[in-house]
Amino acid sequence: MCLGIPGRIVAITDEARQMAMADVSGVRREVSVACVVDGPLDALVGEWVLIHVGFAMSRINEDEAARTLDALRELGEAQEALDAMAEGAKSLEGMS
Protein backbone atom coordinates (compact mmCIF):
# COMPACT_ATOMS: atom_id res chain seq x y z
CA MET A 1 0.00 0.00 0.00
CA CYS A 2 1.27 3.45 -0.86
CA LEU A 3 0.49 6.30 1.46
CA GLY A 4 0.38 9.88 0.25
CA ILE A 5 0.76 12.58 2.90
CA PRO A 6 -0.78 16.00 2.22
CA GLY A 7 1.65 18.89 2.13
CA ARG A 8 1.49 22.51 1.03
CA ILE A 9 4.11 23.85 -1.37
CA VAL A 10 5.71 26.89 0.30
CA ALA A 11 8.61 27.70 -2.03
CA ILE A 12 10.39 26.65 -5.19
CA THR A 13 13.92 25.58 -4.23
CA ASP A 14 15.44 24.51 -7.56
CA GLU A 15 13.60 25.42 -10.74
CA ALA A 16 15.95 23.48 -13.03
CA ARG A 17 15.42 20.24 -11.07
CA GLN A 18 11.71 21.00 -10.42
CA MET A 19 12.17 20.85 -6.64
CA ALA A 20 10.08 22.66 -4.04
CA MET A 21 9.81 23.00 -0.27
CA ALA A 22 6.66 21.45 1.15
CA ASP A 23 5.19 21.95 4.62
CA VAL A 24 3.78 18.70 5.99
CA SER A 25 2.07 19.40 9.32
CA GLY A 26 4.76 21.88 10.32
CA VAL A 27 7.70 19.83 9.02
CA ARG A 28 9.37 21.16 5.91
CA ARG A 29 11.07 18.95 3.35
CA GLU A 30 12.18 19.26 -0.22
CA VAL A 31 10.13 17.33 -2.78
CA SER A 32 10.12 16.85 -6.52
CA VAL A 33 7.16 18.53 -8.20
CA ALA A 34 7.90 17.12 -11.67
CA CYS A 35 4.76 14.94 -11.60
CA VAL A 36 2.39 17.84 -10.86
CA VAL A 37 3.83 20.68 -12.96
CA ASP A 38 1.48 21.92 -15.66
CA GLY A 39 2.65 25.50 -15.97
CA PRO A 40 5.04 27.89 -14.24
CA LEU A 41 6.58 26.40 -11.09
CA ASP A 42 5.77 29.55 -9.10
CA ALA A 43 2.07 28.75 -9.60
CA LEU A 44 2.52 25.73 -7.31
CA VAL A 45 3.36 27.86 -4.26
CA GLY A 46 0.39 27.64 -1.89
CA GLU A 47 -1.00 24.50 -3.58
CA TRP A 48 -1.72 21.26 -1.68
CA VAL A 49 -0.22 18.03 -2.98
CA LEU A 50 -0.06 14.39 -1.93
CA ILE A 51 3.56 13.48 -1.21
CA HIS A 52 5.01 9.97 -1.37
CA VAL A 53 8.73 9.21 -0.86
CA GLY A 54 9.84 12.72 -1.80
CA PHE A 55 7.58 13.19 -4.82
CA ALA A 56 4.44 15.31 -5.11
CA MET A 57 2.23 12.75 -6.83
CA SER A 58 -0.98 14.75 -7.34
CA ARG A 59 -2.62 18.05 -6.53
CA ILE A 60 -5.48 18.11 -4.05
CA ASN A 61 -7.71 20.84 -2.69
CA GLU A 62 -7.45 22.21 0.84
CA ASP A 63 -10.59 20.39 2.03
CA GLU A 64 -9.29 17.03 0.84
CA ALA A 65 -5.93 17.76 2.49
CA ALA A 66 -7.64 18.54 5.82
CA ARG A 67 -9.78 15.38 5.68
CA THR A 68 -6.76 13.23 4.85
CA LEU A 69 -4.68 14.73 7.66
CA ASP A 70 -7.55 14.14 10.12
CA ALA A 71 -7.84 10.51 9.00
CA LEU A 72 -4.08 10.00 9.40
CA ARG A 73 -4.19 11.49 12.90
CA GLU A 74 -7.07 9.17 13.81
CA LEU A 75 -5.15 6.18 12.46
CA GLY A 76 -2.17 7.21 14.57
CA GLU A 77 -4.36 7.47 17.66
CA ALA A 78 -5.93 4.08 16.90
CA GLN A 79 -2.48 2.54 16.49
CA GLU A 80 -1.39 4.02 19.84
CA ALA A 81 -4.46 2.49 21.50
CA LEU A 82 -3.75 -0.91 19.88
CA ASP A 83 -0.13 -0.75 21.01
CA ALA A 84 -1.22 0.07 24.57
CA MET A 85 -3.67 -2.84 24.53
CA ALA A 86 -0.93 -5.19 23.29
CA GLU A 87 1.40 -4.03 26.08
CA GLY A 88 -1.39 -4.61 28.61
CA ALA A 89 -1.96 -8.13 27.26
CA LYS A 90 1.76 -8.89 27.56
CA SER A 91 1.70 -7.73 31.19
CA LEU A 92 -1.27 -10.00 31.98
CA GLU A 93 0.47 -12.99 30.35
CA GLY A 94 3.46 -12.45 32.61
CA MET A 95 1.20 -12.63 35.69
CA SER A 96 -0.27 -16.04 34.92
mmCIF file of C-alpha atoms in Angstrom:
data_model
loop_
_atom_site.group_PDB
_atom_site.id
_atom_site.type_symbol
_atom_site.label_atom_id
_atom_site.label_comp_id
_atom_site.label_asym_id
_atom_site.label_seq_id
_atom_site.Cartn_x
_atom_site.Cartn_y
_atom_site.Cartn_z
ATOM 1 C CA MET A 1 0.000 0.000 0.000
ATOM 2 C CA CYS A 2 1.270 3.454 -0.862
ATOM 3 C CA LEU A 3 0.485 6.297 1.464
ATOM 4 C CA GLY A 4 0.381 9.877 0.255
ATOM 5 C CA ILE A 5 0.762 12.575 2.903
ATOM 6 C CA PRO A 6 -0.778 16.000 2.223
ATOM 7 C CA GLY A 7 1.649 18.892 2.132
ATOM 8 C CA ARG A 8 1.488 22.510 1.029
ATOM 9 C CA ILE A 9 4.114 23.854 -1.366
ATOM 10 C CA VAL A 10 5.709 26.889 0.303
ATOM 11 C CA ALA A 11 8.613 27.703 -2.030
ATOM 12 C CA ILE A 12 10.393 26.653 -5.193
ATOM 13 C CA THR A 13 13.925 25.584 -4.232
ATOM 14 C CA ASP A 14 15.444 24.511 -7.565
ATOM 15 C CA GLU A 15 13.605 25.418 -10.735
ATOM 16 C CA ALA A 16 15.955 23.478 -13.031
ATOM 17 C CA ARG A 17 15.418 20.237 -11.069
ATOM 18 C CA GLN A 18 11.715 21.002 -10.417
ATOM 19 C CA MET A 19 12.169 20.853 -6.640
ATOM 20 C CA ALA A 20 10.081 22.663 -4.039
ATOM 21 C CA MET A 21 9.809 23.004 -0.273
ATOM 22 C CA ALA A 22 6.656 21.445 1.155
ATOM 23 C CA ASP A 23 5.194 21.949 4.618
ATOM 24 C CA VAL A 24 3.781 18.703 5.994
ATOM 25 C CA SER A 25 2.069 19.397 9.324
ATOM 26 C CA GLY A 26 4.760 21.880 10.321
ATOM 27 C CA VAL A 27 7.696 19.832 9.023
ATOM 28 C CA ARG A 28 9.373 21.162 5.910
ATOM 29 C CA ARG A 29 11.068 18.955 3.347
ATOM 30 C CA GLU A 30 12.177 19.265 -0.222
ATOM 31 C CA VAL A 31 10.127 17.329 -2.778
ATOM 32 C CA SER A 32 10.118 16.852 -6.516
ATOM 33 C CA VAL A 33 7.155 18.527 -8.201
ATOM 34 C CA ALA A 34 7.901 17.120 -11.666
ATOM 35 C CA CYS A 35 4.759 14.939 -11.597
ATOM 36 C CA VAL A 36 2.388 17.840 -10.864
ATOM 37 C CA VAL A 37 3.829 20.683 -12.961
ATOM 38 C CA ASP A 38 1.483 21.919 -15.662
ATOM 39 C CA GLY A 39 2.652 25.501 -15.969
ATOM 40 C CA PRO A 40 5.040 27.886 -14.244
ATOM 41 C CA LEU A 41 6.578 26.402 -11.091
ATOM 42 C CA ASP A 42 5.770 29.546 -9.097
ATOM 43 C CA ALA A 43 2.074 28.747 -9.600
ATOM 44 C CA LEU A 44 2.520 25.725 -7.306
ATOM 45 C CA VAL A 45 3.358 27.862 -4.261
ATOM 46 C CA GLY A 46 0.389 27.640 -1.894
ATOM 47 C CA GLU A 47 -1.003 24.501 -3.575
ATOM 48 C CA TRP A 48 -1.722 21.264 -1.685
ATOM 49 C CA VAL A 49 -0.219 18.026 -2.982
ATOM 50 C CA LEU A 50 -0.059 14.389 -1.932
ATOM 51 C CA ILE A 51 3.565 13.477 -1.210
ATOM 52 C CA HIS A 52 5.010 9.972 -1.369
ATOM 53 C CA VAL A 53 8.732 9.212 -0.856
ATOM 54 C CA GLY A 54 9.843 12.720 -1.801
ATOM 55 C CA PHE A 55 7.584 13.195 -4.818
ATOM 56 C CA ALA A 56 4.444 15.307 -5.113
ATOM 57 C CA MET A 57 2.225 12.754 -6.835
ATOM 58 C CA SER A 58 -0.982 14.752 -7.342
ATOM 59 C CA ARG A 59 -2.624 18.052 -6.527
ATOM 60 C CA ILE A 60 -5.479 18.106 -4.053
ATOM 61 C CA ASN A 61 -7.709 20.837 -2.693
ATOM 62 C CA GLU A 62 -7.451 22.212 0.843
ATOM 63 C CA ASP A 63 -10.590 20.385 2.027
ATOM 64 C CA GLU A 64 -9.292 17.026 0.845
ATOM 65 C CA ALA A 65 -5.933 17.764 2.488
ATOM 66 C CA ALA A 66 -7.639 18.535 5.816
ATOM 67 C CA ARG A 67 -9.777 15.377 5.676
ATOM 68 C CA THR A 68 -6.759 13.225 4.848
ATOM 69 C CA LEU A 69 -4.675 14.735 7.665
ATOM 70 C CA ASP A 70 -7.552 14.143 10.115
ATOM 71 C CA ALA A 71 -7.836 10.511 8.998
ATOM 72 C CA LEU A 72 -4.082 10.004 9.396
ATOM 73 C CA ARG A 73 -4.194 11.494 12.903
ATOM 74 C CA GLU A 74 -7.069 9.167 13.813
ATOM 75 C CA LEU A 75 -5.154 6.184 12.456
ATOM 76 C CA GLY A 76 -2.173 7.213 14.565
ATOM 77 C CA GLU A 77 -4.356 7.466 17.659
ATOM 78 C CA ALA A 78 -5.930 4.082 16.895
ATOM 79 C CA GLN A 79 -2.475 2.542 16.493
ATOM 80 C CA GLU A 80 -1.386 4.016 19.835
ATOM 81 C CA ALA A 81 -4.460 2.492 21.496
ATOM 82 C CA LEU A 82 -3.749 -0.915 19.879
ATOM 83 C CA ASP A 83 -0.125 -0.751 21.010
ATOM 84 C CA ALA A 84 -1.221 0.066 24.571
ATOM 85 C CA MET A 85 -3.672 -2.842 24.531
ATOM 86 C CA ALA A 86 -0.926 -5.186 23.294
ATOM 87 C CA GLU A 87 1.399 -4.035 26.075
ATOM 88 C CA GLY A 88 -1.388 -4.615 28.615
ATOM 89 C CA ALA A 89 -1.960 -8.126 27.259
ATOM 90 C CA LYS A 90 1.761 -8.894 27.563
ATOM 91 C CA SER A 91 1.702 -7.734 31.187
ATOM 92 C CA LEU A 92 -1.267 -10.005 31.976
ATOM 93 C CA GLU A 93 0.466 -12.994 30.353
ATOM 94 C CA GLY A 94 3.456 -12.454 32.612
ATOM 95 C CA MET A 95 1.204 -12.627 35.694
ATOM 96 C CA SER A 96 -0.275 -16.041 34.921
#
